[in-house]
PDB file of C-alpha atoms in Angstrom:
ATOM      1  CA  MET A  15       0.203  -0.023  -0.273  1.00 94.00           C
ATOM      2  CA  LEU A  16       2.863   2.731   0.485  1.00 95.00           C
ATOM      3  CA  PHE A  17       4.266   1.717  -2.190  1.00 96.00           C
ATOM      4  CA  PHE A  18       1.441   1.740  -4.912  1.00 95.00           C
ATOM      5  CA  THR A  19       0.532   5.087  -3.402  1.00 95.00           C
ATOM      6  CA  TYR A  20       4.467   7.278  -3.008  1.00 96.00           C
ATOM      7  CA  GLY A  21       5.335   5.020  -6.594  1.00 96.00           C
ATOM      8  CA  PHE A  22       2.320   5.752  -8.712  1.00 95.00           C
ATOM      9  CA  ARG A  23       1.751   9.734  -7.807  1.00 95.00           C
ATOM     10  CA  ASN A  24       0.664  11.331 -10.635  1.00 94.00           C
ATOM     11  CA  PHE A  25       4.255  13.852  -9.999  1.00 93.00           C
ATOM     12  CA  SER A  26       2.215  15.577  -7.652  1.00 91.00           C
ATOM     13  CA  ALA A  27       4.135  16.085  -5.113  1.00 93.00           C
ATOM     14  CA  ILE A  28       5.929  20.065  -4.591  1.00 94.00           C
ATOM     15  CA  ASP A  29       9.535  18.505  -5.895  1.00 94.00           C
ATOM     16  CA  ASP A  30       8.421  16.133  -9.020  1.00 95.00           C
ATOM     17  CA  PRO A  31       9.123  18.684 -11.679  1.00 95.00           C
ATOM     18  CA  SER A  32      12.833  19.077 -10.512  1.00 95.00           C
ATOM     19  CA  TYR A  33      13.456  15.483 -10.724  1.00 96.00           C
ATOM     20  CA  ILE A  34      11.328  15.217 -13.629  1.00 96.00           C
ATOM     21  CA  GLY A  35      14.004  17.406 -15.383  1.00 95.00           C
ATOM     22  CA  ILE A  36      17.165  16.064 -13.383  1.00 96.00           C
ATOM     23  CA  PHE A  37      16.073  12.819 -15.157  1.00 97.00           C
ATOM     24  CA  GLU A  38      15.856  14.454 -18.478  1.00 96.00           C
ATOM     25  CA  ASN A  39      18.688  16.890 -18.128  1.00 96.00           C
ATOM     26  CA  THR A  40      20.727  13.000 -16.851  1.00 96.00           C
ATOM     27  CA  LEU A  41      19.941  10.871 -19.792  1.00 95.00           C
ATOM     28  CA  SER A  42      20.071  14.553 -22.686  1.00 94.00           C
ATOM     29  CA  LEU A  43      24.110  14.931 -20.603  1.00 93.00           C
ATOM     30  CA  GLY A  44      24.962  12.115 -19.493  1.00 94.00           C
ATOM     31  CA  TRP A  45      25.409  11.790 -15.422  1.00 95.00           C
ATOM     32  CA  PHE A  46      28.952  12.630 -15.675  1.00 95.00           C
ATOM     33  CA  GLU A  47      28.908  15.663 -17.332  1.00 94.00           C
ATOM     34  CA  TYR A  48      25.320  16.783 -15.465  1.00 93.00           C
ATOM     35  CA  PHE A  49      26.981  16.288 -12.618  1.00 94.00           C
ATOM     36  CA  LYS A  50      29.881  18.472 -13.460  1.00 91.00           C
ATOM     37  CA  SER A  51      27.506  21.344 -14.194  1.00 89.00           C
ATOM     38  CA  SER A  52      24.786  20.615 -11.089  1.00 88.00           C
ATOM     39  CA  THR A  53      26.734  18.769  -8.682  1.00 88.00           C
ATOM     40  CA  ILE A  54      23.698  16.771  -7.986  1.00 92.00           C
ATOM     41  CA  GLU A  55      24.400  14.075  -5.812  1.00 94.00           C
ATOM     42  CA  PRO A  56      26.297  11.205  -7.899  1.00 95.00           C
ATOM     43  CA  GLY A  57      24.892   8.599  -6.616  1.00 96.00           C
ATOM     44  CA  TYR A  58      21.205   9.233  -7.609  1.00 97.00           C
ATOM     45  CA  LEU A  59      22.560  10.465 -11.281  1.00 97.00           C
ATOM     46  CA  ILE A  60      24.088   7.189 -11.939  1.00 97.00           C
ATOM     47  CA  LEU A  61      20.866   6.048 -10.667  1.00 97.00           C
ATOM     48  CA  ASN A  62      18.885   7.699 -13.133  1.00 97.00           C
ATOM     49  CA  ASP A  63      20.980   6.942 -15.897  1.00 96.00           C
ATOM     50  CA  ILE A  64      20.816   3.487 -15.653  1.00 96.00           C
ATOM     51  CA  VAL A  65      16.997   3.618 -16.303  1.00 96.00           C
ATOM     52  CA  GLY A  66      17.833   6.072 -18.781  1.00 94.00           C
ATOM     53  CA  THR A  67      19.973   3.164 -20.331  1.00 94.00           C
ATOM     54  CA  PHE A  68      16.200   1.662 -20.675  1.00 95.00           C
ATOM     55  CA  THR A  69      13.702   3.527 -20.965  1.00 95.00           C
ATOM     56  CA  ASP A  70      13.120   7.597 -21.081  1.00 94.00           C
ATOM     57  CA  ASP A  71       9.573   7.288 -19.234  1.00 95.00           C
ATOM     58  CA  TYR A  72      10.252   8.890 -15.278  1.00 96.00           C
ATOM     59  CA  LEU A  73       7.434   6.490 -14.254  1.00 96.00           C
ATOM     60  CA  PHE A  74      10.181   3.768 -14.110  1.00 97.00           C
ATOM     61  CA  MET A  75      12.212   6.292 -11.902  1.00 97.00           C
ATOM     62  CA  GLN A  76       9.818   7.325  -9.591  1.00 97.00           C
ATOM     63  CA  LEU A  77       8.612   3.686  -9.154  1.00 97.00           C
ATOM     64  CA  ILE A  78      11.930   2.206  -8.567  1.00 97.00           C
ATOM     65  CA  THR A  79      13.363   5.817  -6.265  1.00 97.00           C
ATOM     66  CA  SER A  80       9.779   5.051  -4.184  1.00 97.00           C
ATOM     67  CA  PHE A  81      10.401   1.295  -3.886  1.00 97.00           C
ATOM     68  CA  ILE A  82      14.130   1.206  -3.242  1.00 97.00           C
ATOM     69  CA  PRO A  83      13.637   3.253   0.553  1.00 97.00           C
ATOM     70  CA  LEU A  84      10.607   1.517   1.387  1.00 97.00           C
ATOM     71  CA  PHE A  85      12.056  -2.088   0.651  1.00 97.00           C
ATOM     72  CA  ILE A  86      15.349  -0.828   3.119  1.00 97.00           C
ATOM     73  CA  PHE A  87      13.475   0.553   6.007  1.00 97.00           C
ATOM     74  CA  TYR A  88      11.366  -2.954   5.672  1.00 97.00           C
ATOM     75  CA  TYR A  89      14.782  -4.596   5.464  1.00 97.00           C
ATOM     76  CA  ALA A  90      15.984  -2.548   8.422  1.00 96.00           C
ATOM     77  CA  PHE A  91      12.496  -3.892  10.118  1.00 96.00           C
ATOM     78  CA  ASN A  92      13.010  -8.017   9.677  1.00 95.00           C
ATOM     79  CA  LYS A  93      16.244  -7.521  11.094  1.00 94.00           C
ATOM     80  CA  TYR A  94      15.709  -6.400  14.235  1.00 93.00           C
ATOM     81  CA  LYS A  95      11.979  -8.089  14.255  1.00 91.00           C
ATOM     82  CA  LYS A  96      13.626  -9.509  17.493  1.00 91.00           C
ATOM     83  CA  LEU A  97      13.836  -5.859  19.164  1.00 92.00           C
ATOM     84  CA  ILE A  98      11.304  -3.150  18.091  1.00 94.00           C
ATOM     85  CA  SER A  99       7.780  -3.543  17.828  1.00 94.00           C
ATOM     86  CA  LEU A 100       7.223  -3.790  13.454  1.00 95.00           C
ATOM     87  CA  PRO A 101       3.065  -2.303  13.662  1.00 95.00           C
ATOM     88  CA  MET A 102       4.777   0.388  15.919  1.00 96.00           C
ATOM     89  CA  ALA A 103       7.721   1.222  13.755  1.00 96.00           C
ATOM     90  CA  VAL A 104       5.395   0.740  10.345  1.00 96.00           C
ATOM     91  CA  PHE A 105       3.142   3.342  11.866  1.00 97.00           C
ATOM     92  CA  LEU A 106       5.893   5.757  13.169  1.00 96.00           C
ATOM     93  CA  LEU A 107       7.386   5.819   9.541  1.00 96.00           C
ATOM     94  CA  CYS A 108       3.822   6.100   8.468  1.00 95.00           C
ATOM     95  CA  SER A 109       3.019   9.193  10.425  1.00 94.00           C
ATOM     96  CA  MET A 110       6.749  11.326  10.804  1.00 93.00           C
ATOM     97  CA  LEU A 111       8.428  10.266   7.540  1.00 95.00           C
ATOM     98  CA  TYR A 112       5.589   9.330   4.639  1.00 95.00           C
ATOM     99  CA  PHE A 113       3.557  11.731   4.139  1.00 95.00           C
ATOM    100  CA  GLN A 114       6.391  14.180   4.273  1.00 94.00           C
ATOM    101  CA  MET A 115       7.431  12.589   1.394  1.00 94.00           C
ATOM    102  CA  LEU A 116       4.234  12.443  -0.543  1.00 94.00           C
ATOM    103  CA  SER A 117       3.682  15.356  -0.148  1.00 94.00           C
ATOM    104  CA  VAL A 118       7.374  17.059  -0.904  1.00 93.00           C
ATOM    105  CA  ALA A 119       9.117  13.859  -1.965  1.00 92.00           C
ATOM    106  CA  LEU A 120      12.788  14.473  -0.763  1.00 93.00           C
ATOM    107  CA  VAL A 121      13.170  11.064  -3.058  1.00 95.00           C
ATOM    108  CA  ARG A 122      17.027  11.566  -2.853  1.00 96.00           C
ATOM    109  CA  MET A 123      17.157  12.228   1.554  1.00 95.00           C
ATOM    110  CA  PHE A 124      14.382   9.447   1.849  1.00 96.00           C
ATOM    111  CA  ILE A 125      16.616   7.419   0.470  1.00 97.00           C
ATOM    112  CA  ALA A 126      19.701   8.786   1.953  1.00 97.00           C
ATOM    113  CA  ILE A 127      17.460   8.642   5.679  1.00 96.00           C
ATOM    114  CA  SER A 128      16.417   4.430   4.910  1.00 97.00           C
ATOM    115  CA  ILE A 129      20.114   4.143   4.390  1.00 97.00           C
ATOM    116  CA  ILE A 130      21.135   5.536   7.629  1.00 96.00           C
ATOM    117  CA  PHE A 131      18.426   3.718   9.106  1.00 96.00           C
ATOM    118  CA  LEU A 132      19.562   0.502   8.616  1.00 96.00           C
ATOM    119  CA  ALA A 133      23.370   1.890   9.294  1.00 95.00           C
ATOM    120  CA  LEU A 134      22.709   2.671  12.753  1.00 93.00           C
ATOM    121  CA  GLY A 135      22.167  -0.901  13.703  1.00 91.00           C
ATOM    122  CA  TYR A 136      25.287  -1.094  12.858  1.00 92.00           C
ATOM    123  CA  ILE A 137      27.087   0.995  15.631  1.00 90.00           C
ATOM    124  CA  PRO A 138      25.805  -0.546  18.570  1.00 88.00           C
ATOM    125  CA  GLU A 139      27.077  -3.485  17.620  1.00 87.00           C
ATOM    126  CA  ARG A 140      30.802  -2.068  17.014  1.00 87.00           C
ATOM    127  CA  ARG A 141      30.777  -2.724  13.093  1.00 89.00           C
ATOM    128  CA  PRO A 142      32.631   1.061  11.731  1.00 90.00           C
ATOM    129  CA  VAL A 143      33.208  -0.305   8.536  1.00 93.00           C
ATOM    130  CA  LYS A 144      29.645  -0.946   7.712  1.00 94.00           C
ATOM    131  CA  TYR A 145      28.484   1.958   8.700  1.00 94.00           C
ATOM    132  CA  ILE A 146      31.006   4.288   7.963  1.00 94.00           C
ATOM    133  CA  THR A 147      30.394   2.297   3.695  1.00 95.00           C
ATOM    134  CA  LEU A 148      26.436   2.676   4.397  1.00 96.00           C
ATOM    135  CA  THR A 149      26.874   6.498   5.568  1.00 96.00           C
ATOM    136  CA  LEU A 150      29.035   7.044   2.268  1.00 96.00           C
ATOM    137  CA  ILE A 151      26.957   5.266   0.235  1.00 97.00           C
ATOM    138  CA  ALA A 152      24.152   7.438   1.665  1.00 97.00           C
ATOM    139  CA  THR A 153      26.053  10.316   1.108  1.00 95.00           C
ATOM    140  CA  PHE A 154      25.878   9.702  -2.702  1.00 96.00           C
ATOM    141  CA  PHE A 155      22.454  10.111  -2.672  1.00 96.00           C
ATOM    142  CA  HIS A 156      22.353  13.613  -0.414  1.00 93.00           C
ATOM    143  CA  TYR A 157      25.135  15.013   1.043  1.00 90.00           C
ATOM    144  CA  SER A 158      23.365  15.794   3.977  1.00 88.00           C
ATOM    145  CA  ALA A 159      24.165  12.306   5.069  1.00 92.00           C
ATOM    146  CA  PHE A 160      27.646  12.427   5.216  1.00 90.00           C
ATOM    147  CA  ILE A 161      27.198  14.066   8.721  1.00 87.00           C
ATOM    148  CA  MET A 162      26.241  11.029  10.348  1.00 90.00           C
ATOM    149  CA  ILE A 163      29.406  10.049   9.602  1.00 91.00           C
ATOM    150  CA  LEU A 164      30.405  11.865  12.969  1.00 85.00           C
ATOM    151  CA  LEU A 165      28.601   9.009  14.303  1.00 87.00           C
ATOM    152  CA  SER A 166      31.302   6.182  13.891  1.00 86.00           C
ATOM    153  CA  TYR A 167      33.160   7.375  16.883  1.00 81.00           C
ATOM    154  CA  PHE A 168      30.469   5.252  18.459  1.00 80.00           C
ATOM    155  CA  ALA A 169      31.379   2.041  17.004  1.00 77.00           C
ATOM    156  CA  ILE A 170      34.974   2.225  17.387  1.00 74.00           C
ATOM    157  CA  ASN A 171      35.079   1.772  21.639  1.00 66.00           C
ATOM    158  CA  LYS A 172      32.017   0.218  23.425  1.00 60.00           C
ATOM    159  CA  LYS A 173      32.644   2.532  26.268  1.00 64.00           C
ATOM    160  CA  ASN A 174      31.534   5.960  24.386  1.00 60.00           C
ATOM    161  CA  LEU A 175      28.684   4.703  23.882  1.00 61.00           C
ATOM    162  CA  SER A 176      28.013   2.870  27.275  1.00 58.00           C
ATOM    163  CA  LYS A 177      29.526   5.391  29.523  1.00 61.00           C
ATOM    164  CA  LYS A 178      29.660   8.608  28.069  1.00 66.00           C
ATOM    165  CA  VAL A 179      26.579   9.962  26.055  1.00 69.00           C
ATOM    166  CA  SER A 180      25.391  12.333  28.352  1.00 71.00           C
ATOM    167  CA  ARG A 181      29.174  14.360  28.641  1.00 73.00           C
ATOM    168  CA  ILE A 182      29.431  13.673  24.521  1.00 75.00           C
ATOM    169  CA  TYR A 183      25.980  15.209  24.101  1.00 72.00           C
ATOM    170  CA  THR A 184      26.653  18.248  25.925  1.00 74.00           C
ATOM    171  CA  SER A 185      29.531  19.112  23.788  1.00 73.00           C
ATOM    172  CA  LEU A 186      28.068  18.064  20.997  1.00 72.00           C
ATOM    173  CA  PHE A 187      25.517  21.073  22.171  1.00 70.00           C
ATOM    174  CA  LEU A 188      28.315  23.253  22.693  1.00 71.00           C
ATOM    175  CA  LEU A 189      29.699  23.003  18.980  1.00 71.00           C
ATOM    176  CA  SER A 190      26.922  22.874  16.742  1.00 69.00           C
ATOM    177  CA  PRO A 191      27.115  25.884  16.230  1.00 68.00           C
ATOM    178  CA  PHE A 192      29.930  26.133  15.060  1.00 72.00           C
ATOM    179  CA  VAL A 193      29.443  22.725  13.415  1.00 71.00           C
ATOM    180  CA  PHE A 194      26.598  24.659  11.134  1.00 67.00           C
ATOM    181  CA  ILE A 195      28.912  27.209  10.252  1.00 70.00           C
ATOM    182  CA  ALA A 196      31.805  25.504   8.938  1.00 71.00           C
ATOM    183  CA  ILE A 197      29.278  23.382   6.906  1.00 67.00           C
ATOM    184  CA  SER A 198      28.017  26.626   5.525  1.00 67.00           C
ATOM    185  CA  LYS A 199      31.236  28.547   5.335  1.00 66.00           C
ATOM    186  CA  LEU A 200      33.613  25.760   3.755  1.00 66.00           C
ATOM    187  CA  VAL A 201      31.588  22.805   2.921  1.00 65.00           C
ATOM    188  CA  VAL A 202      28.816  24.163   0.793  1.00 61.00           C
ATOM    189  CA  PRO A 203      30.691  26.146  -1.313  1.00 65.00           C
ATOM    190  CA  ILE A 204      32.042  23.411  -3.017  1.00 66.00           C
ATOM    191  CA  LEU A 205      28.684  21.763  -3.610  1.00 63.00           C
ATOM    192  CA  GLY A 206      28.244  24.246  -6.683  1.00 59.00           C
ATOM    193  CA  SER A 207      25.812  27.106  -6.846  1.00 59.00           C
ATOM    194  CA  ARG A 208      22.809  24.703  -6.872  1.00 60.00           C
ATOM    195  CA  TYR A 209      22.948  24.372  -3.306  1.00 57.00           C
ATOM    196  CA  GLN A 210      24.396  28.292  -2.217  1.00 58.00           C
ATOM    197  CA  GLN A 211      20.731  28.578  -0.277  1.00 55.00           C
ATOM    198  CA  TYR A 212      22.783  26.289   2.078  1.00 52.00           C
ATOM    199  CA  GLY A 213      25.591  29.181   2.836  1.00 49.00           C
ATOM    200  CA  SER A 214      23.956  32.272   3.791  1.00 53.00           C
ATOM    201  CA  ILE A 215      24.190  32.272   8.078  1.00 55.00           C
ATOM    202  CA  ASN A 216      21.359  33.411   9.853  1.00 58.00           C
ATOM    203  CA  TYR A 217      22.612  33.994  13.705  1.00 54.00           C
ATOM    204  CA  GLY A 218      19.852  34.090  15.428  1.00 57.00           C
ATOM    205  CA  ILE A 219      18.403  30.709  17.136  1.00 62.00           C
ATOM    206  CA  ASN A 220      14.876  29.095  17.328  1.00 59.00           C
ATOM    207  CA  PHE A 221      13.731  29.265  20.858  1.00 57.00           C
ATOM    208  CA  ASP A 222      10.117  28.414  20.107  1.00 58.00           C
ATOM    209  CA  PHE A 223       7.209  25.721  20.923  1.00 53.00           C
ATOM    210  CA  SER A 224       8.648  23.414  18.103  1.00 60.00           C
ATOM    211  CA  THR A 225      12.074  23.475  18.802  1.00 61.00           C
ATOM    212  CA  PHE A 226      11.450  21.361  22.767  1.00 65.00           C
ATOM    213  CA  SER A 227       8.291  19.447  20.937  1.00 75.00           C
ATOM    214  CA  THR A 228      10.754  16.278  20.823  1.00 81.00           C
ATOM    215  CA  VAL A 229      11.741  17.062  24.562  1.00 84.00           C
ATOM    216  CA  PRO A 230       8.866  15.544  26.208  1.00 88.00           C
ATOM    217  CA  LEU A 231       9.229  12.075  24.155  1.00 91.00           C
ATOM    218  CA  ILE A 232      12.748  12.143  25.193  1.00 90.00           C
ATOM    219  CA  PHE A 233      11.939  11.800  29.061  1.00 91.00           C
ATOM    220  CA  LEU A 234       9.036   9.564  28.151  1.00 91.00           C
ATOM    221  CA  LEU A 235      12.225   6.988  26.648  1.00 92.00           C
ATOM    222  CA  LEU A 236      13.976   8.019  28.756  1.00 89.00           C
ATOM    223  CA  PHE A 237      11.845   6.413  31.362  1.00 90.00           C
ATOM    224  CA  PHE A 238      11.927   2.731  30.534  1.00 90.00           C
ATOM    225  CA  ILE A 239      16.092   2.424  29.938  1.00 88.00           C
ATOM    226  CA  LYS A 240      15.835   0.467  32.062  1.00 87.00           C
ATOM    227  CA  LYS A 241      14.216  -2.472  31.295  1.00 88.00           C
ATOM    228  CA  PHE A 242      16.941  -2.735  28.881  1.00 88.00           C
ATOM    229  CA  LYS A 243      20.021  -4.860  29.404  1.00 87.00           C
ATOM    230  CA  ASP A 244      23.385  -5.178  27.957  1.00 82.00           C
ATOM    231  CA  LYS A 245      23.696  -5.073  24.397  1.00 85.00           C
ATOM    232  CA  GLU A 246      19.729  -4.697  24.216  1.00 88.00           C
ATOM    233  CA  GLN A 247      20.413  -1.063  25.941  1.00 87.00           C
ATOM    234  CA  LEU A 248      23.671  -0.281  24.043  1.00 86.00           C
ATOM    235  CA  TYR A 249      20.616  -0.009  21.297  1.00 90.00           C
ATOM    236  CA  PHE A 250      18.777   1.911  23.210  1.00 91.00           C
ATOM    237  CA  LYS A 251      20.931   4.510  24.459  1.00 89.00           C
ATOM    238  CA  PHE A 252      22.441   4.634  21.023  1.00 89.00           C
ATOM    239  CA  PHE A 253      19.150   5.609  19.166  1.00 91.00           C
ATOM    240  CA  LEU A 254      17.896   7.810  22.257  1.00 91.00           C
ATOM    241  CA  PHE A 255      21.144   9.744  21.657  1.00 89.00           C
ATOM    242  CA  VAL A 256      20.462  10.501  18.237  1.00 90.00           C
ATOM    243  CA  TYR A 257      17.222  11.248  18.688  1.00 91.00           C
ATOM    244  CA  ALA A 258      18.170  13.668  21.314  1.00 88.00           C
ATOM    245  CA  ILE A 259      20.038  15.850  17.890  1.00 86.00           C
ATOM    246  CA  SER A 260      16.774  16.504  17.642  1.00 85.00           C
ATOM    247  CA  VAL A 261      16.879  19.157  19.703  1.00 82.00           C
ATOM    248  CA  ILE A 262      20.086  20.569  18.990  1.00 80.00           C
ATOM    249  CA  ILE A 263      19.166  20.713  15.562  1.00 80.00           C
ATOM    250  CA  SER A 264      15.934  22.636  16.603  1.00 77.00           C
ATOM    251  CA  LEU A 265      17.331  25.157  18.011  1.00 76.00           C
ATOM    252  CA  PHE A 266      20.586  25.469  15.744  1.00 70.00           C
ATOM    253  CA  GLY A 267      19.481  24.438  11.778  1.00 62.00           C
ATOM    254  CA  GLY A 268      18.097  27.182  10.997  1.00 63.00           C
ATOM    255  CA  MET A 269      21.154  29.100  11.466  1.00 57.00           C
ATOM    256  CA  THR A 270      22.129  26.952   7.491  1.00 59.00           C
ATOM    257  CA  ASN A 271      19.092  25.915   6.365  1.00 58.00           C
ATOM    258  CA  LEU A 272      20.021  22.524   7.453  1.00 63.00           C
ATOM    259  CA  GLY A 273      17.057  22.295   9.689  1.00 67.00           C
ATOM    260  CA  ARG A 274      15.605  18.616   7.337  1.00 80.00           C
ATOM    261  CA  LEU A 275      18.810  16.872   8.755  1.00 84.00           C
ATOM    262  CA  ILE A 276      16.470  16.134  11.673  1.00 88.00           C
ATOM    263  CA  PHE A 277      14.716  13.427   9.966  1.00 92.00           C
ATOM    264  CA  TYR A 278      17.321  11.653  10.898  1.00 93.00           C
ATOM    265  CA  SER A 279      16.957  11.884  14.324  1.00 92.00           C
ATOM    266  CA  TYR A 280      13.188  11.216  13.814  1.00 92.00           C
ATOM    267  CA  ALA A 281      14.407   7.796  11.648  1.00 93.00           C
ATOM    268  CA  ALA A 282      16.266   7.117  15.267  1.00 93.00           C
ATOM    269  CA  PHE A 283      12.946   7.767  17.500  1.00 94.00           C
ATOM    270  CA  ILE A 284      11.205   5.330  15.087  1.00 95.00           C
ATOM    271  CA  PHE A 285      13.581   2.418  16.706  1.00 95.00           C
ATOM    272  CA  CYS A 286      13.529   3.664  20.127  1.00 94.00           C
ATOM    273  CA  ALA A 287       9.692   3.469  20.813  1.00 95.00           C
ATOM    274  CA  SER A 288       9.259   0.007  18.969  1.00 95.00           C
ATOM    275  CA  MET A 289      11.984  -1.396  21.190  1.00 94.00           C
ATOM    276  CA  VAL A 290       9.630   0.128  23.786  1.00 94.00           C
ATOM    277  CA  SER A 291       6.498  -1.203  22.742  1.00 93.00           C
ATOM    278  CA  ASN A 292       8.095  -3.852  22.038  1.00 92.00           C
ATOM    279  CA  LYS A 293       9.215  -4.638  25.374  1.00 90.00           C
ATOM    280  CA  ILE A 294       7.005  -3.720  28.032  1.00 88.00           C
ATOM    281  CA  ARG A 295       4.807  -6.220  28.602  1.00 82.00           C
ATOM    282  CA  PHE A 296       0.405  -6.160  28.007  1.00 78.00           C
ATOM    283  CA  ASN A 297      -0.542  -3.621  30.904  1.00 82.00           C
ATOM    284  CA  THR A 298      -1.192   0.032  32.094  1.00 86.00           C
ATOM    285  CA  SER A 299       2.315   0.854  31.310  1.00 86.00           C
ATOM    286  CA  LYS A 300       2.411  -0.618  27.769  1.00 88.00           C
ATOM    287  CA  ILE A 301      -1.643   1.400  27.363  1.00 91.00           C
ATOM    288  CA  ILE A 302      -0.168   4.138  28.370  1.00 92.00           C
ATOM    289  CA  PHE A 303       2.725   4.710  26.261  1.00 93.00           C
ATOM    290  CA  THR A 304       0.784   3.517  23.362  1.00 93.00           C
ATOM    291  CA  SER A 305      -1.617   5.711  23.643  1.00 94.00           C
ATOM    292  CA  ILE A 306       1.190   8.408  24.295  1.00 94.00           C
ATOM    293  CA  VAL A 307       2.680   7.340  20.456  1.00 94.00           C
ATOM    294  CA  ILE A 308      -0.431   7.204  18.545  1.00 95.00           C
ATOM    295  CA  PHE A 309      -1.456  10.370  19.439  1.00 94.00           C
ATOM    296  CA  TYR A 310       1.848  12.333  19.065  1.00 93.00           C
ATOM    297  CA  GLY A 311       2.055  10.694  15.778  1.00 93.00           C
ATOM    298  CA  PHE A 312      -1.415  11.825  14.191  1.00 94.00           C
ATOM    299  CA  LEU A 313      -1.140  15.387  16.090  1.00 93.00           C
ATOM    300  CA  TYR A 314       2.387  15.495  13.933  1.00 92.00           C
ATOM    301  CA  LEU A 315       1.392  14.532  11.064  1.00 93.00           C
ATOM    302  CA  PHE A 316      -1.365  17.276  11.539  1.00 93.00           C
ATOM    303  CA  TYR A 317       0.693  19.853  12.515  1.00 90.00           C
ATOM    304  CA  SER A 318       3.658  19.440   9.731  1.00 89.00           C
ATOM    305  CA  GLN A 319       1.379  18.442   6.942  1.00 92.00           C
ATOM    306  CA  PHE A 320      -2.372  18.140   6.909  1.00 92.00           C
ATOM    307  CA  THR A 321      -2.749  21.802   7.853  1.00 91.00           C
ATOM    308  CA  ASN A 322       0.543  23.132   6.309  1.00 90.00           C
ATOM    309  CA  GLU A 323      -0.639  25.486   3.799  1.00 90.00           C
ATOM    310  CA  GLN A 324       1.941  24.511   1.787  1.00 91.00           C
ATOM    311  CA  HIS A 325       1.341  20.994   1.549  1.00 92.00           C
ATOM    312  CA  ILE A 326      -2.325  20.516   1.491  1.00 92.00           C
ATOM    313  CA  PRO A 327      -2.587  20.848  -1.945  1.00 91.00           C
ATOM    314  CA  TYR A 328       0.012  18.216  -2.793  1.00 91.00           C
ATOM    315  CA  LEU A 329      -1.887  16.054  -0.698  1.00 91.00           C
ATOM    316  CA  PHE A 330      -5.898  16.858  -0.767  1.00 90.00           C
ATOM    317  CA  PRO A 331      -7.323  15.467  -3.516  1.00 90.00           C
ATOM    318  CA  TYR A 332      -4.548  12.707  -3.993  1.00 91.00           C
ATOM    319  CA  ASN A 333      -3.865  12.341  -7.271  1.00 89.00           C
ATOM    320  CA  ASN A 334      -2.922   8.502  -8.594  1.00 91.00           C
ATOM    321  CA  ILE A 335      -1.577   8.094 -12.065  1.00 91.00           C
ATOM    322  CA  LEU A 336      -4.510   5.223 -12.437  1.00 86.00           C
ATOM    323  CA  PHE A 337      -7.247   7.409 -10.365  1.00 82.00           C
ATOM    324  CA  THR A 338      -7.694  10.971  -8.400  1.00 68.00           C
ATOM    325  CA  LEU A 339      -9.918  11.332  -5.029  1.00 62.00           C
TER     326      LEU A 339
END
């Protein structure tokens, strides 16, 4: 259902015309020539080039790029099915990421997020080579994924993850403004004119209510941390750490228009909440926890998509290649 709805959309999302243009330019110029002039992520251009070898119909490219991230998410869900609640994981994927992609079509980023979601599990397993490899692959689909390479630090030494998380988070909080400025000044110019919007710096900090909307959920998840032992706790603690980074991104991401990095943190929340849902037995605690998470999922979806004036025209009515609702 998710693939059919997303894959067969009638090129009706905000960014779909841009992706159609990328496909046509790749077919016309070849992926390498187009990369030199546009600096669009080479992995995505190569995929366009491969598809273009067989067809010039962009629908097939849309179907493939819709299938890839959903397949990777479901592959990761299956990989960790003993740790997580599959129904909760699918619900949070739909409420926190899927409709954003359906309305805007962040095609490259959705692929990158799914790869990073799969890669994050290799951190508690202390397999930095696999994590770094997958992160680099994700970077070839969206440059923003490269910032996640910093998390490989936790895979090198188990103690970094088990004993130093709070200290590292504090350091990251203090250093984040400088990191975002460095990205804007040093990295963005390398990416070409297409990414110039990320090069402007706004030295204001976002202190509105939405900035701290994830804090209650962080404390809710922390309440259950002692239910996990040994390796399970490493998984939970690490993914909770990644989710907590959402506060930092909300505060400082607006300085350089890098607020979309928050979707990587949301992917970590899918894992954390699903772990808790799987761990606690069916009792009052589970009913309360599940009710809160489901309510939050619908509330987030309502305010981020269904009342977003920019997104509403691209969601309602829903347009499919085969029909219109």
